[in-house]
XYZ file of C-alpha atoms in Angstrom:
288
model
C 20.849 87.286 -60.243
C 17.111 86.214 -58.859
C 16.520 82.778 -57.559
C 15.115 81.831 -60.637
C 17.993 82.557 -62.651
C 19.968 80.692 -60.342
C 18.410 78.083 -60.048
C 18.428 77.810 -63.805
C 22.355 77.848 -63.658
C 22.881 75.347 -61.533
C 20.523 72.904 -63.217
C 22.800 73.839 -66.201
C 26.095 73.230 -64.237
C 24.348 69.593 -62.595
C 23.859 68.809 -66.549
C 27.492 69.555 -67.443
C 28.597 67.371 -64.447
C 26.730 64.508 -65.596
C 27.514 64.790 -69.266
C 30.987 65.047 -68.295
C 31.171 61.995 -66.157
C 29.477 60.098 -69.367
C 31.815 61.537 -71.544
C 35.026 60.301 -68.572
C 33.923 56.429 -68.435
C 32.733 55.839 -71.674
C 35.857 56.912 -73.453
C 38.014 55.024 -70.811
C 36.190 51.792 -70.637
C 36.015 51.696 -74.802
C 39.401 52.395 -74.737
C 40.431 50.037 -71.597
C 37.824 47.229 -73.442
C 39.666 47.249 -76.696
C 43.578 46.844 -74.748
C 43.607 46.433 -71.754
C 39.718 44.948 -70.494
C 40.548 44.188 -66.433
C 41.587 48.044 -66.192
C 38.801 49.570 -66.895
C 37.239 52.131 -64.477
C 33.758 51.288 -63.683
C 34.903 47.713 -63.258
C 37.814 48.575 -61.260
C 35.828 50.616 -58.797
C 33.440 47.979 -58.533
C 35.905 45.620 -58.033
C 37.413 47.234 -54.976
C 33.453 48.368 -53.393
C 32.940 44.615 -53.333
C 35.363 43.982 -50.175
C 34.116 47.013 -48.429
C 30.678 46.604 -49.042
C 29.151 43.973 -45.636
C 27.678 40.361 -46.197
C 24.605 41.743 -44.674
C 24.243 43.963 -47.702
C 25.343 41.812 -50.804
C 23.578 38.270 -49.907
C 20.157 40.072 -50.503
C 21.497 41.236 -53.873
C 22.972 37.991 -54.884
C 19.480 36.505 -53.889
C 17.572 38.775 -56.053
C 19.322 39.183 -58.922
C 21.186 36.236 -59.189
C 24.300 36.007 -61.138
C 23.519 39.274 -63.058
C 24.369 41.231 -58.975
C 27.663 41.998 -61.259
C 25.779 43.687 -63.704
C 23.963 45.559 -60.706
C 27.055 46.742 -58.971
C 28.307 47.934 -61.822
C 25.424 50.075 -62.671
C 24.806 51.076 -58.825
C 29.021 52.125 -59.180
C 27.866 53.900 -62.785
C 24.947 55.764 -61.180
C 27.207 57.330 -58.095
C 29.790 58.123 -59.797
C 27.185 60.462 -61.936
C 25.400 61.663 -58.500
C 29.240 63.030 -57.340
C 29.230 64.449 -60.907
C 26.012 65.925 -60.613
C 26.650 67.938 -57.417
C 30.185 69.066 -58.569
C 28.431 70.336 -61.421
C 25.937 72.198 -58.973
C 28.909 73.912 -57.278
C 30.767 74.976 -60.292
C 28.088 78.043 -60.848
C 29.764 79.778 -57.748
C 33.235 78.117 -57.616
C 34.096 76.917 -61.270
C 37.727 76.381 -60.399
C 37.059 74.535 -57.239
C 34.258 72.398 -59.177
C 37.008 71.349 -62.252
C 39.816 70.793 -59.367
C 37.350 68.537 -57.218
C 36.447 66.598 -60.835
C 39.834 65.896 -61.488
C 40.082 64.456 -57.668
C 36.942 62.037 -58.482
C 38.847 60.737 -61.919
C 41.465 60.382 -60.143
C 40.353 58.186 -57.746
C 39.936 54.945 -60.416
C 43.314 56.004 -61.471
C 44.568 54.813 -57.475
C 42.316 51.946 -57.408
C 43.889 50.752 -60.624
C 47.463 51.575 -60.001
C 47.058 49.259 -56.632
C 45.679 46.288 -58.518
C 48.573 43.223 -58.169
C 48.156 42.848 -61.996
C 48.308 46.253 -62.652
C 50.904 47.523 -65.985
C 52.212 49.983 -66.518
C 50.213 51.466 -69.476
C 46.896 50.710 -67.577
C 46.177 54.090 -66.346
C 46.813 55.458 -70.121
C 42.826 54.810 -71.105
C 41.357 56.405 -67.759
C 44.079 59.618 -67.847
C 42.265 60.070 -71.389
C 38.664 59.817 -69.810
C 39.761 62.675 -67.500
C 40.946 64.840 -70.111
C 37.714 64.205 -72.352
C 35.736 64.707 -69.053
C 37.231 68.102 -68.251
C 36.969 69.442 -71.822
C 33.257 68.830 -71.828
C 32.797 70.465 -68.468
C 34.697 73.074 -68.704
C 33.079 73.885 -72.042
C 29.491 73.406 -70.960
C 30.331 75.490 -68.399
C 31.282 78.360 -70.112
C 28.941 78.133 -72.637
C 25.977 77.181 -70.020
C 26.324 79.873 -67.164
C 27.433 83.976 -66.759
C 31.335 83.507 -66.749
C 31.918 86.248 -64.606
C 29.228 85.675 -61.796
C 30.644 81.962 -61.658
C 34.304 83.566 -61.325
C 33.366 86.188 -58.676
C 34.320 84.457 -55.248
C 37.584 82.644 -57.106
C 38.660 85.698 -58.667
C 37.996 88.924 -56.112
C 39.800 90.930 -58.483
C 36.695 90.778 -60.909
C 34.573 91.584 -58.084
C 34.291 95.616 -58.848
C 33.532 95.738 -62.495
C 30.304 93.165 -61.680
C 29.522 95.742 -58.589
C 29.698 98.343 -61.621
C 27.233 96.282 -63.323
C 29.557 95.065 -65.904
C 26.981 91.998 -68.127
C 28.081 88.419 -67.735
C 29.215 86.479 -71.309
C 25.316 85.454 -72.065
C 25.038 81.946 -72.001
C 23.575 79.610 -75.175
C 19.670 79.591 -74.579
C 18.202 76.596 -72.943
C 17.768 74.743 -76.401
C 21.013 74.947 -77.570
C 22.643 74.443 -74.170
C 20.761 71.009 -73.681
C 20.815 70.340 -77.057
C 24.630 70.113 -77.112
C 24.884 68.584 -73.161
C 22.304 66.019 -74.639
C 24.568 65.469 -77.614
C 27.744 64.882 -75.497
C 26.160 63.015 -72.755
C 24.974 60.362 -75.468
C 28.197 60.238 -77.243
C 29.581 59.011 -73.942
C 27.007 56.587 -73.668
C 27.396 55.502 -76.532
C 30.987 54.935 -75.991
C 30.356 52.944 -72.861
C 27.524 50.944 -75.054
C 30.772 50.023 -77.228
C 32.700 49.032 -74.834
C 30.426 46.728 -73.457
C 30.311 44.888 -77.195
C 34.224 45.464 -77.038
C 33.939 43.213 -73.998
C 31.494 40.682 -75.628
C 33.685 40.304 -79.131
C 36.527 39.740 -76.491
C 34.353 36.863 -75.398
C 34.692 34.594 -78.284
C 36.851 32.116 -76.500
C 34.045 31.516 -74.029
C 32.047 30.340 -77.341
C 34.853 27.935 -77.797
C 34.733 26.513 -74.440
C 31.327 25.715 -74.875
C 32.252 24.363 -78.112
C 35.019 21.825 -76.456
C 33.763 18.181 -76.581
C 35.143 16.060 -74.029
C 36.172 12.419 -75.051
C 34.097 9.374 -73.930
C 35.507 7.418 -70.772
C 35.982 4.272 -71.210
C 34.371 3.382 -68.422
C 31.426 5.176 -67.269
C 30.822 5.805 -63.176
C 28.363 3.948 -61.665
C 24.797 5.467 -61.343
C 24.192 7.190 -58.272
C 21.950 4.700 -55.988
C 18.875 5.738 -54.984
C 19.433 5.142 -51.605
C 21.984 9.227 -51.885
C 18.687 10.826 -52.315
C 16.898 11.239 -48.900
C 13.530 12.332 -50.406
C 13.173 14.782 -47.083
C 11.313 18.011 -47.707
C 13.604 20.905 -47.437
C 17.121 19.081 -48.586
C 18.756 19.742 -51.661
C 19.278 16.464 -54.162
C 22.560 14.799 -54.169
C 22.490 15.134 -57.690
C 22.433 19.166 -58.931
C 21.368 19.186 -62.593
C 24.016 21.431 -64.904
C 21.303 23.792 -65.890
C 20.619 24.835 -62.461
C 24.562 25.561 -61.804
C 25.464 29.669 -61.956
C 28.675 31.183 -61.164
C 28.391 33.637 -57.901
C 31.810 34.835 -57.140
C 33.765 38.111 -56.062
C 34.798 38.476 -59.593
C 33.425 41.249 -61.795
C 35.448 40.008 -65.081
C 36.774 36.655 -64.598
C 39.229 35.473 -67.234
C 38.011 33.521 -70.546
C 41.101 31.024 -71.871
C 40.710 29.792 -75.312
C 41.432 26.154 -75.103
C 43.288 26.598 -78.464
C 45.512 28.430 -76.442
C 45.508 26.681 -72.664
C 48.681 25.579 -71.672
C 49.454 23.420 -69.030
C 53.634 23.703 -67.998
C 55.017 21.014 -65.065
C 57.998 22.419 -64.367
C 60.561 23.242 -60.917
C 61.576 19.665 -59.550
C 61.219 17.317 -61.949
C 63.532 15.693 -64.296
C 62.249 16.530 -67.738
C 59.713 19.797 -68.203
C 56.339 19.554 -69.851
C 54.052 21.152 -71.370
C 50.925 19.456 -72.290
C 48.033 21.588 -74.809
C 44.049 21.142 -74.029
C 44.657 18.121 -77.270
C 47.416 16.426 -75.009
C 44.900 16.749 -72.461
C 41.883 15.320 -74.174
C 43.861 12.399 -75.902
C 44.998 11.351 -72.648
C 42.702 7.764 -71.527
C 39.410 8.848 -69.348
């Protein structure tokens, strides 16, 4: 095999790494979306980068991007875990078995980050253990439809060795059209699949709508205005007074909870004499 060739083949195998790792977190985060939302992979992983990653580092994000750094972390998590993919997929022309075992390592590795979470179930792994399996079949078959299955066996399997010193032809892989053609195909179904996911995650958001919906009774006696006298007029200070429209959440979470106020609950309970439990309408009909 010249340089050329090989080079060719391992452009093929970087393809099948990255197709595969589209293929591994789209299915699990549509699946994790629809059932179980908090487990799913890309948001798990960046979930547990965020304590890791130094002040120095995320302050600069969170001032340039705002609230949408979540958005940014997740796609920064997105991107490496494709890199990883990529170079796997490099090393699988010379040592396909090594390449599929270290894959199955890297999926594994939201698997443990999930499995740690305090919340965590005990079905929560289910979604990513099927993006694995998904993952692997796509490799595996890109792989053997993408490169010589012989020369890519030759170092993990010496017993092969003599027939390609006889000059025995490797399978001939599909021609670059087809190959890329079907790598293209897969890699889009799994973005696709992580596309879905995400609108999984927005449907999901429909309580949020009815928060924003809530209307909150009129007090019956309004606070006094704020004298003028809070306000120091000094360049450089903030106002005592921060307008709502200029508030924006910046926290450590990457997918806080949304209650539906139909179904908030409030329960005082432990040591008191008689248990309650007041709704968001016990709440609101309560004097302001």
């Amino acid at each position: 095999m010249n340089r050329k060739t090989r080079a060719t083949h391992r452009f093929r195998g970087v393809v099948a790494g990255i197709a595969a790792a589209l293929m591994m977190f789209g299915l699990a985060d549509l699946i994790a979306r629809a059932f179980t939302p908090s487990a799913a992979p890309l948001l798990t992983l960046g979930q547990a980068i965020i304590p890791l990653a130094p002040p120095a580092a995320i302050k600069p994000v969170i001032a340039l991007f705002g609230d949408n750094d979540k958005l940014v972390l997740v796609l920064s998590t997105g991107l490496g875990a494709i890199v990883v993919a990529g170079l796997i997929g490099a090393l699988a022309v010379s040592r396909r078995r090594l390449a599929t075992r270290l894959l199955v390592v890297a999926g594994l590795v939201p698997v443990i980050v999930i499995i740690i979470r305090p919340e965590a179930g005990a079905f929560d792994v289910i979604p990513t253990f099927i993006g694995i399996a998904a993952g692997i079949a796509v490799f595996v078959m890109l792989l053997r439809l993408g490169t010589p299955q012989t020369l890519a066996e030759a170092v993990d399997r010496p017993d092969i060795a003599p027939s390609i010193a006889r000059g025995s032809q490797p399978s001939d892989p599909l021609s670059r059209r087809r190959f890329f053609g079907l790598a293209g195909a897969l890699g889009a179904i799994g973005a696709v699949t992580i596309a879905a996911g995400q609108t999984v995650a927005s449907l999901a958001q429909d309580a949020g709508a009815a928060v924003a919906k809530l209307v909150l009774p009129t007090p019956a006696k309004k606070a006094a205005a704020v004298p003028a006298a809070a306000s120091t007029g000094v360049d450089g200070t903030v106002p005592f007074v921060t307008e709502a429209k200029d508030f924006y959440r910046i926290d450590t979470v990457l997918s806080p909870p949304v209650i539906d106020p139909e179904q908030w609950s409030l329960r005082i309970h432990g040591m008191v004499e008689n248990e309650l439990t007041l709704t968001m309408d016990d709440v609101l009909d309560l004097p302001l």
